[in-house]
Short mmCIF file of C-alpha atoms and ligand atoms in Angstrom, two decimals:
data_model
loop_
_atom_site.label_atom_id
_atom_site.label_comp_id
_atom_site.label_asym_id
_atom_site.label_seq_id
_atom_site.Cartn_x
_atom_site.Cartn_y
_atom_site.Cartn_z
CA MET A 118 -14.41 13.89 16.67
CA LYS A 119 -15.45 17.50 16.20
CA ALA A 120 -17.37 19.40 18.87
CA LEU A 121 -20.55 19.84 16.76
CA GLU A 122 -20.35 16.60 14.77
CA GLY A 123 -23.87 15.24 14.21
CA VAL A 124 -25.45 18.69 14.24
CA ARG A 125 -27.00 19.58 10.91
CA ILE A 126 -27.58 23.22 9.98
CA LEU A 127 -30.00 24.42 7.35
CA ASP A 128 -28.22 27.55 6.33
CA MET A 129 -30.38 30.16 4.61
CA THR A 130 -27.85 32.95 5.24
CA HIS A 131 -26.41 35.38 2.77
CA VAL A 132 -24.01 38.32 2.57
CA GLN A 133 -21.86 38.48 5.76
CA SER A 134 -23.60 38.39 9.15
CA GLY A 135 -25.34 35.03 8.78
CA PRO A 136 -22.53 33.33 6.87
CA THR A 137 -19.99 34.31 9.55
CA CYS A 138 -22.13 32.50 12.12
CA THR A 139 -22.67 29.30 10.14
CA GLN A 140 -18.98 29.22 9.07
CA LEU A 141 -17.99 29.10 12.72
CA LEU A 142 -20.45 26.26 13.36
CA ALA A 143 -19.02 24.41 10.33
CA TRP A 144 -15.49 24.81 11.74
CA PHE A 145 -16.70 23.26 14.96
CA GLY A 146 -17.85 20.23 12.93
CA ALA A 147 -21.54 20.92 12.11
CA ASP A 148 -22.79 19.80 8.68
CA VAL A 149 -23.81 23.15 7.19
CA ILE A 150 -26.14 22.92 4.18
CA LYS A 151 -26.20 26.29 2.47
CA VAL A 152 -29.48 26.77 0.58
CA GLU A 153 -29.08 29.14 -2.39
CA ARG A 154 -31.37 30.37 -5.08
CA PRO A 155 -30.82 28.41 -8.32
CA GLU A 156 -28.65 30.19 -10.89
CA THR A 157 -27.77 33.28 -8.80
CA GLY A 158 -26.95 31.92 -5.33
CA ASP A 159 -25.73 34.14 -2.52
CA ALA A 160 -25.36 37.62 -4.10
CA THR A 161 -21.82 37.93 -2.71
CA ARG A 162 -20.60 35.23 -5.14
CA GLY A 163 -20.64 37.97 -7.70
CA GLN A 164 -19.82 41.05 -5.61
CA LEU A 165 -16.36 42.72 -5.48
CA ARG A 166 -15.10 40.16 -8.00
CA ASP A 167 -11.35 40.30 -8.64
CA VAL A 168 -11.29 37.42 -11.15
CA PRO A 169 -13.97 37.31 -13.92
CA ASP A 170 -16.57 34.48 -13.54
CA VAL A 171 -14.97 33.19 -10.34
CA ASP A 172 -16.63 33.26 -6.96
CA SER A 173 -15.48 36.41 -5.15
CA LEU A 174 -13.24 36.38 -2.14
CA TYR A 175 -16.14 38.05 -0.27
CA PHE A 176 -18.06 34.79 -0.74
CA THR A 177 -15.25 32.27 -0.48
CA MET A 178 -13.84 33.81 2.75
CA LEU A 179 -17.28 33.53 4.55
CA ASN A 180 -18.48 30.14 3.42
CA HIS A 181 -15.74 27.61 4.18
CA ASN A 182 -16.54 24.05 5.20
CA LYS A 183 -20.19 24.33 3.95
CA ARG A 184 -22.12 22.36 1.32
CA SER A 185 -24.16 24.18 -1.26
CA LEU A 186 -27.66 23.15 -2.32
CA THR A 187 -29.67 25.11 -4.85
CA LEU A 188 -33.35 25.27 -4.05
CA ASN A 189 -36.12 27.66 -4.97
CA THR A 190 -38.01 27.95 -1.72
CA LYS A 191 -40.81 29.93 -3.33
CA HIS A 192 -41.61 27.13 -5.74
CA GLY A 193 -44.18 24.39 -4.91
CA THR A 194 -41.83 21.42 -5.05
CA GLY A 195 -39.08 23.60 -3.61
CA LYS A 196 -41.22 24.24 -0.55
CA GLU A 197 -41.89 20.57 -0.09
CA ILE A 198 -38.19 19.83 -0.20
CA PHE A 199 -37.54 22.70 2.19
CA GLU A 200 -40.06 21.27 4.61
CA ARG A 201 -38.25 17.90 4.54
CA LEU A 202 -34.99 19.64 5.18
CA ILE A 203 -36.50 21.38 8.22
CA GLN A 204 -37.41 17.88 9.50
CA ALA A 205 -33.90 16.60 8.85
CA CYS A 206 -31.96 19.47 10.47
CA ASP A 207 -31.26 20.64 13.98
CA VAL A 208 -30.89 24.36 13.30
CA LEU A 209 -32.27 26.76 10.68
CA VAL A 210 -30.32 29.98 10.33
CA GLU A 211 -31.33 32.97 8.19
CA ASN A 212 -30.64 36.65 7.79
CA PHE A 213 -33.15 37.79 5.19
CA ALA A 214 -35.02 41.06 5.40
CA PRO A 215 -37.73 40.87 8.09
CA GLY A 216 -40.63 38.56 7.21
CA ALA A 217 -38.99 36.85 4.20
CA LEU A 218 -39.35 33.35 5.58
CA ASP A 219 -42.95 34.04 6.64
CA ARG A 220 -43.70 35.21 3.14
CA MET A 221 -42.40 31.86 1.82
CA GLY A 222 -44.93 30.23 4.15
CA PHE A 223 -42.62 29.25 6.97
CA SER A 224 -43.60 31.12 10.09
CA TRP A 225 -42.07 30.13 13.46
CA GLU A 226 -45.42 28.62 14.43
CA ARG A 227 -45.44 26.44 11.37
CA ILE A 228 -41.72 25.53 11.70
CA GLN A 229 -42.39 24.32 15.26
CA THR A 230 -45.12 21.97 14.03
CA ILE A 231 -42.84 20.63 11.30
CA ASN A 232 -39.96 19.98 13.70
CA PRO A 233 -40.41 20.86 17.40
CA ARG A 234 -36.70 20.22 18.08
CA LEU A 235 -35.56 22.77 15.52
CA ILE A 236 -33.68 25.84 16.65
CA TYR A 237 -34.61 28.74 14.38
CA ALA A 238 -32.02 31.46 14.48
CA SER A 239 -32.08 34.88 12.75
CA VAL A 240 -30.07 38.02 12.31
CA LYS A 241 -32.13 41.14 11.88
CA GLY A 242 -31.05 44.76 11.66
CA PHE A 243 -33.20 45.87 14.58
CA GLY A 244 -35.19 44.31 17.41
CA PRO A 245 -38.84 45.13 18.03
CA GLY A 246 -39.55 48.85 17.73
CA PRO A 247 -39.90 51.59 15.15
CA TYR A 248 -37.17 50.25 12.81
CA GLU A 249 -37.86 46.54 12.95
CA GLU A 250 -38.93 46.34 9.30
CA CYS A 251 -35.78 48.01 8.00
CA LYS A 252 -33.03 46.38 5.91
CA VAL A 253 -29.63 46.81 7.40
CA TYR A 254 -26.02 46.53 6.30
CA GLU A 255 -22.80 46.69 8.29
CA ASN A 256 -22.28 50.43 8.49
CA VAL A 257 -25.93 51.15 9.20
CA ALA A 258 -25.52 48.93 12.28
CA GLN A 259 -22.32 50.63 13.31
CA CYS A 260 -24.12 53.94 13.15
CA THR A 261 -27.28 52.84 14.90
CA GLY A 262 -25.54 50.75 17.60
CA GLY A 263 -23.30 53.52 18.97
CA GLY A 264 -20.07 52.58 17.13
CA ALA A 265 -19.92 55.57 14.81
CA SER A 266 -20.86 58.29 17.31
CA THR A 267 -18.00 57.14 19.58
CA THR A 268 -15.33 56.51 16.94
CA GLY A 269 -13.05 59.07 15.39
CA PHE A 270 -11.65 62.37 16.65
CA ASP A 271 -13.60 65.03 18.49
CA ASP A 272 -13.15 67.58 15.71
CA GLY A 273 -14.10 65.15 12.94
CA PRO A 274 -17.24 63.40 11.77
CA PRO A 275 -18.60 60.16 13.21
CA THR A 276 -16.48 57.30 11.77
CA VAL A 277 -17.04 53.63 11.02
CA THR A 278 -14.42 51.03 11.80
CA GLY A 279 -12.90 48.44 9.48
CA ALA A 280 -13.70 45.74 11.98
CA GLN A 281 -17.04 44.34 10.84
CA ILE A 282 -18.71 44.58 14.23
CA GLY A 283 -22.17 44.88 12.74
CA ASP A 284 -22.01 41.81 10.47
CA SER A 285 -19.35 39.49 11.78
CA GLY A 286 -19.90 40.78 15.33
CA THR A 287 -23.58 39.84 15.15
CA GLY A 288 -22.77 36.51 13.52
CA VAL A 289 -20.50 35.61 16.46
CA HIS A 290 -23.26 36.55 18.91
CA LEU A 291 -25.79 34.44 17.00
CA ALA A 292 -23.45 31.42 17.01
CA LEU A 293 -23.32 31.60 20.79
CA GLY A 294 -27.13 31.82 20.91
CA ILE A 295 -27.41 28.72 18.72
CA VAL A 296 -24.96 26.54 20.72
CA THR A 297 -26.66 27.69 23.95
CA ALA A 298 -30.06 26.68 22.53
CA LEU A 299 -28.62 23.34 21.47
CA PHE A 300 -27.33 22.85 24.99
CA GLN A 301 -30.73 23.64 26.46
CA ARG A 302 -32.37 21.24 23.97
CA GLU A 303 -30.27 18.45 25.45
CA ARG A 304 -32.32 18.83 28.60
CA SER A 305 -35.66 20.22 27.41
CA GLY A 306 -35.91 18.22 24.12
CA LYS A 307 -37.34 21.38 22.53
CA GLY A 308 -36.09 23.82 19.96
CA GLN A 309 -36.45 27.57 20.35
CA ARG A 310 -36.27 30.88 18.51
CA VAL A 311 -32.92 32.73 18.61
CA ILE A 312 -32.72 36.28 17.34
CA CYS A 313 -29.85 38.70 17.39
CA ALA A 314 -30.36 42.26 16.15
CA MET A 315 -27.32 43.96 14.62
CA GLN A 316 -28.05 47.19 16.56
CA ASP A 317 -28.06 45.18 19.82
CA ALA A 318 -24.84 43.35 19.01
CA VAL A 319 -23.01 46.58 18.18
CA LEU A 320 -24.35 48.25 21.31
CA ASN A 321 -23.16 45.24 23.32
CA LEU A 322 -19.70 45.71 21.81
CA CYS A 323 -19.93 49.45 22.67
CA ARG A 324 -20.85 48.66 26.26
CA VAL A 325 -18.01 50.76 27.66
CA LYS A 326 -19.34 53.83 25.85
CA LEU A 327 -22.73 53.53 27.59
CA ARG A 328 -20.70 53.22 30.78
CA ASP A 329 -19.05 56.55 29.94
CA GLN A 330 -22.43 58.11 29.11
CA GLN A 331 -23.40 57.56 32.69
CA ARG A 332 -20.05 58.58 34.16
CA LEU A 333 -20.43 61.85 32.24
CA THR A 334 -23.27 62.93 34.54
CA HIS A 335 -20.78 62.90 37.41
CA GLY A 336 -18.12 65.11 35.78
CA PRO A 337 -15.68 65.10 32.85
CA LEU A 338 -14.15 61.90 31.53
CA ARG A 339 -10.63 62.47 32.67
CA GLU A 340 -9.01 59.82 30.44
CA TYR A 341 -10.53 61.41 27.27
CA PRO A 342 -8.40 63.84 25.22
CA GLN A 343 -11.06 66.53 25.78
CA TYR A 344 -9.90 66.74 29.42
CA PRO A 345 -8.96 69.21 30.84
CA ASP A 346 -9.14 71.92 28.14
CA GLY A 347 -11.91 70.80 25.79
CA LYS A 348 -15.63 70.74 26.22
CA PHE A 349 -17.87 67.78 27.03
CA GLY A 350 -21.42 67.86 25.69
CA GLU A 351 -24.37 65.69 26.68
CA ALA A 352 -23.28 62.46 25.05
CA THR A 353 -20.19 60.25 25.18
CA PRO A 354 -17.80 62.03 22.81
CA ARG A 355 -15.38 60.53 20.28
CA SER A 356 -12.12 59.85 22.05
CA GLY A 357 -9.64 59.53 19.24
CA ASN A 358 -7.13 56.88 20.16
CA ALA A 359 -7.60 57.11 23.91
CA SER A 360 -7.74 53.83 25.75
CA GLY A 361 -11.24 52.72 26.64
CA GLY A 362 -10.09 51.47 30.03
CA GLY A 363 -8.57 52.96 33.16
CA GLN A 364 -4.98 52.86 31.80
CA PRO A 365 -4.17 55.79 29.48
CA GLY A 366 -3.05 54.84 25.97
CA TRP A 367 -2.44 56.47 22.61
CA ILE A 368 -1.06 55.77 19.16
CA VAL A 369 2.34 57.36 18.62
CA LYS A 370 4.52 57.77 15.50
CA CYS A 371 7.56 55.57 14.92
CA LEU A 372 10.58 55.79 12.66
CA GLY A 373 9.48 56.17 9.02
CA TRP A 374 5.99 57.54 9.75
CA GLU A 375 6.45 60.20 7.09
CA ASP A 376 6.30 57.60 4.35
CA ASP A 377 4.69 54.61 5.94
CA PRO A 378 1.00 55.09 6.93
CA ASN A 379 1.34 52.27 9.48
CA ALA A 380 4.60 53.23 11.19
CA TYR A 381 2.82 53.69 14.53
CA ILE A 382 2.52 51.87 17.78
CA TYR A 383 -0.09 51.84 20.53
CA ILE A 384 1.35 52.34 23.98
CA ILE A 385 -0.45 51.97 27.27
CA THR A 386 1.05 53.76 30.23
CA GLN A 387 -0.06 51.27 32.80
CA ALA A 388 0.86 52.58 36.28
CA ALA A 389 2.72 49.39 37.27
CA ALA A 390 5.07 49.67 34.28
CA PHE A 391 5.40 53.44 34.18
CA ASP A 392 8.83 53.61 35.84
CA GLY A 393 10.36 51.33 33.19
CA LEU A 394 8.75 53.27 30.43
CA ALA A 395 9.96 56.61 31.79
CA ARG A 396 13.49 55.24 32.04
CA ALA A 397 13.38 53.76 28.54
CA ILE A 398 12.46 57.09 26.99
CA GLY A 399 15.07 58.95 28.99
CA ARG A 400 12.70 60.69 31.44
CA HIS A 401 14.19 59.42 34.73
CA ASP A 402 13.30 62.83 36.12
CA TRP A 403 9.60 61.99 36.09
CA LEU A 404 10.11 59.27 38.69
CA ASP A 405 10.85 61.73 41.54
CA ASP A 406 8.80 64.62 40.21
CA PRO A 407 5.49 65.05 42.12
CA ASP A 408 4.07 66.60 38.91
CA TRP A 409 4.58 63.33 37.09
CA ASN A 410 5.07 60.34 39.40
CA THR A 411 1.44 59.35 40.05
CA PRO A 412 -1.31 58.38 37.57
CA LYS A 413 -3.59 61.09 38.99
CA VAL A 414 -1.19 64.00 38.38
CA ARG A 415 -0.46 62.73 34.88
CA LEU A 416 -4.16 62.64 33.80
CA PRO A 417 -4.49 66.36 32.96
CA LYS A 418 -1.36 66.24 30.81
CA LEU A 419 -1.68 62.99 28.89
CA ASP A 420 -1.04 64.83 25.61
CA GLN A 421 2.31 66.16 26.93
CA MET A 422 3.16 62.69 28.20
CA PHE A 423 2.49 60.99 24.87
CA ASN A 424 4.36 63.79 23.01
CA GLU A 425 7.40 62.94 25.10
CA ILE A 426 6.93 59.23 24.47
CA GLU A 427 6.58 59.94 20.74
CA ARG A 428 9.82 61.97 20.72
CA TRP A 429 11.51 58.66 21.61
CA THR A 430 9.38 56.27 19.46
CA LYS A 431 10.07 58.44 16.38
CA THR A 432 13.69 57.36 16.63
CA LYS A 433 12.86 53.61 16.48
CA THR A 434 10.81 51.29 14.23
CA LYS A 435 7.56 50.02 15.67
CA PHE A 436 9.15 46.60 16.07
CA GLU A 437 12.20 48.01 17.90
CA VAL A 438 9.83 49.86 20.27
CA MET A 439 8.01 46.59 20.88
CA GLU A 440 11.31 44.78 21.59
CA ILE A 441 12.40 47.38 24.11
CA LEU A 442 9.09 47.88 25.90
CA ASN A 443 7.80 44.26 26.09
CA PRO A 444 10.45 43.09 28.55
CA LEU A 445 9.51 46.12 30.72
CA ASN A 446 5.91 44.87 30.80
CA VAL A 447 4.69 47.95 29.01
CA PRO A 448 1.56 46.88 27.04
CA CYS A 449 2.04 48.03 23.46
CA GLY A 450 1.26 46.88 19.92
CA PRO A 451 2.50 47.94 16.49
CA VAL A 452 -0.12 49.08 13.99
CA LEU A 453 0.05 46.15 11.59
CA SER A 454 -1.07 46.52 7.99
CA MET A 455 -3.12 43.81 6.25
CA LYS A 456 0.04 43.08 4.23
CA GLU A 457 2.06 42.49 7.40
CA LEU A 458 -0.69 40.32 8.86
CA ALA A 459 -0.93 38.26 5.70
CA GLU A 460 2.82 37.60 5.87
CA GLU A 461 3.11 37.07 9.63
CA PRO A 462 4.63 33.60 10.20
CA SER A 463 3.12 33.05 13.68
CA LEU A 464 -0.42 33.57 12.31
CA ARG A 465 0.26 31.05 9.57
CA ALA A 466 1.69 28.59 12.13
CA SER A 467 -1.37 28.91 14.42
CA GLY A 468 -3.83 28.40 11.54
CA THR A 469 -5.31 31.90 11.93
CA VAL A 470 -4.13 32.85 8.45
CA VAL A 471 -4.57 29.97 6.05
CA GLU A 472 -3.87 29.33 2.41
CA VAL A 473 -6.74 27.49 0.70
CA ASP A 474 -6.93 25.95 -2.76
CA HIS A 475 -10.04 26.57 -4.87
CA PRO A 476 -10.88 24.82 -8.17
CA THR A 477 -11.61 27.93 -10.21
CA ARG A 478 -9.70 30.59 -8.26
CA GLY A 479 -6.52 28.74 -7.37
CA SER A 480 -4.86 29.52 -4.06
CA TYR A 481 -6.07 32.32 -1.74
CA LEU A 482 -5.53 33.49 1.78
CA THR A 483 -8.18 33.44 4.39
CA VAL A 484 -8.69 33.85 8.10
CA GLY A 485 -9.15 30.51 9.81
CA ASN A 486 -11.07 29.82 12.98
CA PRO A 487 -9.90 32.29 15.62
CA ILE A 488 -11.41 30.18 18.38
CA LYS A 489 -9.08 27.26 19.15
CA LEU A 490 -10.50 24.15 20.79
CA SER A 491 -7.88 21.63 21.95
CA ASP A 492 -10.15 18.66 21.22
CA SER A 493 -11.87 19.96 18.12
CA PRO A 494 -9.32 21.56 15.82
CA ALA A 495 -10.70 23.33 12.73
CA GLU A 496 -9.43 22.40 9.28
CA VAL A 497 -10.36 25.07 6.72
CA GLU A 498 -11.98 23.63 3.59
CA ARG A 499 -12.77 25.75 0.54
CA ALA A 500 -16.18 27.28 0.02
CA PRO A 501 -18.53 25.22 -2.24
CA LEU A 502 -19.34 26.05 -5.80
CA LEU A 503 -22.99 26.96 -6.40
CA GLY A 504 -25.12 23.82 -6.10
CA GLU A 505 -22.03 21.57 -5.82
CA HIS A 506 -23.74 19.29 -3.32
CA THR A 507 -27.36 19.44 -4.46
CA ARG A 508 -27.54 15.84 -5.61
CA ASP A 509 -25.57 14.48 -2.69
CA ILE A 510 -27.73 16.28 -0.06
CA LEU A 511 -31.08 15.49 -1.68
CA GLN A 512 -30.21 11.84 -2.08
CA ASN A 513 -28.27 11.16 1.08
CA VAL A 514 -29.98 13.52 3.56
CA LEU A 515 -33.53 13.32 2.22
CA GLY A 516 -33.33 9.92 0.52
CA MET A 517 -34.68 11.25 -2.80
CA THR A 518 -34.59 8.86 -5.75
CA ASP A 519 -32.98 9.68 -9.13
CA GLN A 520 -36.46 10.11 -10.64
CA GLU A 521 -37.56 12.50 -7.86
CA LEU A 522 -34.41 14.49 -8.29
CA GLU A 523 -34.80 14.75 -12.03
CA ALA A 524 -38.42 15.82 -11.64
CA ALA A 525 -37.43 18.56 -9.20
CA GLN A 526 -34.68 19.71 -11.50
CA GLY A 527 -37.04 19.55 -14.51
CA ASP A 528 -39.59 21.91 -12.98
CA GLY A 529 -36.98 24.40 -11.74
CA ALA A 530 -37.25 23.74 -8.00
CA VAL A 531 -33.56 22.92 -7.59
N1 LIG B 103 -35.42 30.71 -3.17
C1 LIG B 103 -36.38 31.68 -3.46
N2 LIG B 103 -36.34 32.89 -2.95
C2 LIG B 103 -35.30 33.24 -2.14
C3 LIG B 103 -34.30 32.30 -1.82
C4 LIG B 103 -34.36 30.99 -2.38
N3 LIG B 103 -33.50 30.03 -2.12
N4 LIG B 103 -33.38 32.87 -1.02
C5 LIG B 103 -33.82 34.16 -0.84
N5 LIG B 103 -35.00 34.35 -1.53
C6 LIG B 103 -35.77 35.54 -1.56
C7 LIG B 103 -36.30 36.00 -0.21
O1 LIG B 103 -37.39 35.24 0.17
C8 LIG B 103 -36.65 37.46 -0.49
O2 LIG B 103 -37.89 37.51 -1.14
P1 LIG B 103 -39.13 38.48 -0.67
O3 LIG B 103 -38.54 39.85 -0.72
O4 LIG B 103 -40.15 38.27 -1.74
O5 LIG B 103 -39.52 38.10 0.68
C9 LIG B 103 -35.62 37.89 -1.50
O6 LIG B 103 -35.00 36.67 -1.97
C10 LIG B 103 -34.55 38.80 -1.09
O7 LIG B 103 -34.24 38.72 0.25
P2 LIG B 103 -33.72 40.00 1.08
O8 LIG B 103 -34.81 41.05 1.06
O9 LIG B 103 -33.24 39.52 2.38
O10 LIG B 103 -32.47 40.49 0.19
P3 LIG B 103 -31.98 42.00 -0.10
O11 LIG B 103 -30.80 41.79 -0.98
O12 LIG B 103 -33.04 42.88 -0.64
O13 LIG B 103 -31.54 42.57 1.31
C11 LIG B 103 -30.29 42.61 3.34
C12 LIG B 103 -30.32 42.22 1.86
C13 LIG B 103 -28.97 42.12 3.93
C14 LIG B 103 -30.30 44.12 3.46
C15 LIG B 103 -31.49 42.01 4.11
O14 LIG B 103 -31.45 40.61 3.85
C16 LIG B 103 -31.49 42.24 5.58
O15 LIG B 103 -31.77 43.32 6.05
N6 LIG B 103 -31.11 41.23 6.38
C17 LIG B 103 -31.17 41.30 7.81
C18 LIG B 103 -30.00 42.03 8.34
C19 LIG B 103 -28.71 41.48 7.91
O16 LIG B 103 -28.36 40.33 8.07
N7 LIG B 103 -27.84 42.34 7.36
C20 LIG B 103 -26.49 42.01 7.14
C21 LIG B 103 -26.18 41.86 5.71
S1 LIG B 103 -24.45 41.75 5.55
O17 LIG B 103 -23.95 43.30 5.44
#
């Protein structure tokens, strides 16, 4: 049995943030019915296409384990069917522009009267306030949630990260909101509204930077590269590759860095493992030197320290550095390229990187469920073709007859 078996999700999501959420719920065993506009479907089916006329990887990698139903929810019969689906489902998830579902005639007030047990969950760009009506994509959220202003180097522009913290980050937050609401419903018997704004989710993930904003009022941030020679302004600055925690860290070059853009490793000079690190790089002298042998005296010269470490790492590959430093308990990690991750045997073995077969695309790689439940393992099933399950869902979930189905198809509702 899967953890969410028996939970039925009416999935009105599109693009990335909402689909990330419902994909996780599907991996935990929920029956996710993806409602898509007839003919076009989720716009990402056709975006960033690598193979002509085949659903894009953008779509297929975000919609595993779901069923697809085409339905025009602005059409009279389509609305009736949608209402019956609301009655038949436990959760409705959407991430349209603000007000889209209301404009279709499905306000939260109305949804509650249709199914008081329904959990209605949404991703929006912003919460209540001056920007609540705005449409938002990933990088807009990274900029407005504090990610961009704190990412990059001090002398460079604000920078967005490849990790999709605005979209997938918000989707993960929303999934937690949904299962929490389902848990509460077990006791209250009632559904509720769940909303996660992308700005809020990004800010939550940038929590430590708001911490630093307040620390700044009490003096310079001594673990930042600006200390001691650079200037601090009024806001948390960009800190390059400095560690966000109390243990200094940096990315240093490894053997081959001249030709390989990823021949780098991150090294954290945790106090407890510093002696081993100093010995490994041939700086035994630091151990008895009062200018070097405490974390406090090292803080003003972190750049010198990492230069010395780099002098040594440049003579070894990133994997050799890892092999030497790991037994010494020095926290470190090679900068892995997507190519290396795709080929990494341990990620294949754990089901985090999975090969999936698709009827029109053939085989492709995807990221499986990163959350491992011992009693509810996730099997990754391919994303559905547009409308692949329309008949099955309308007949077996709503009990529609062949005639009703044909009539709905005939007037363009499905
Ligand atoms: N049948 C009929 N109409 C449908 C439909 C269906 N099955 N599915 C969607 N539609 C309609 C919507 O009702 C909406 O119509 P109205 O504009 O008349 O209300 C219309 O399709 C388009 O929806 P949209 O405005 O959400 O789409 P968009 O491409 O213009 O905007 C996005 C996309 C992502 C910017 C916007 O949806 C948004 O801001 N969402 C919230 C934030 C979010 O999740 N962003 C992450 C996106 S991933 O980077």
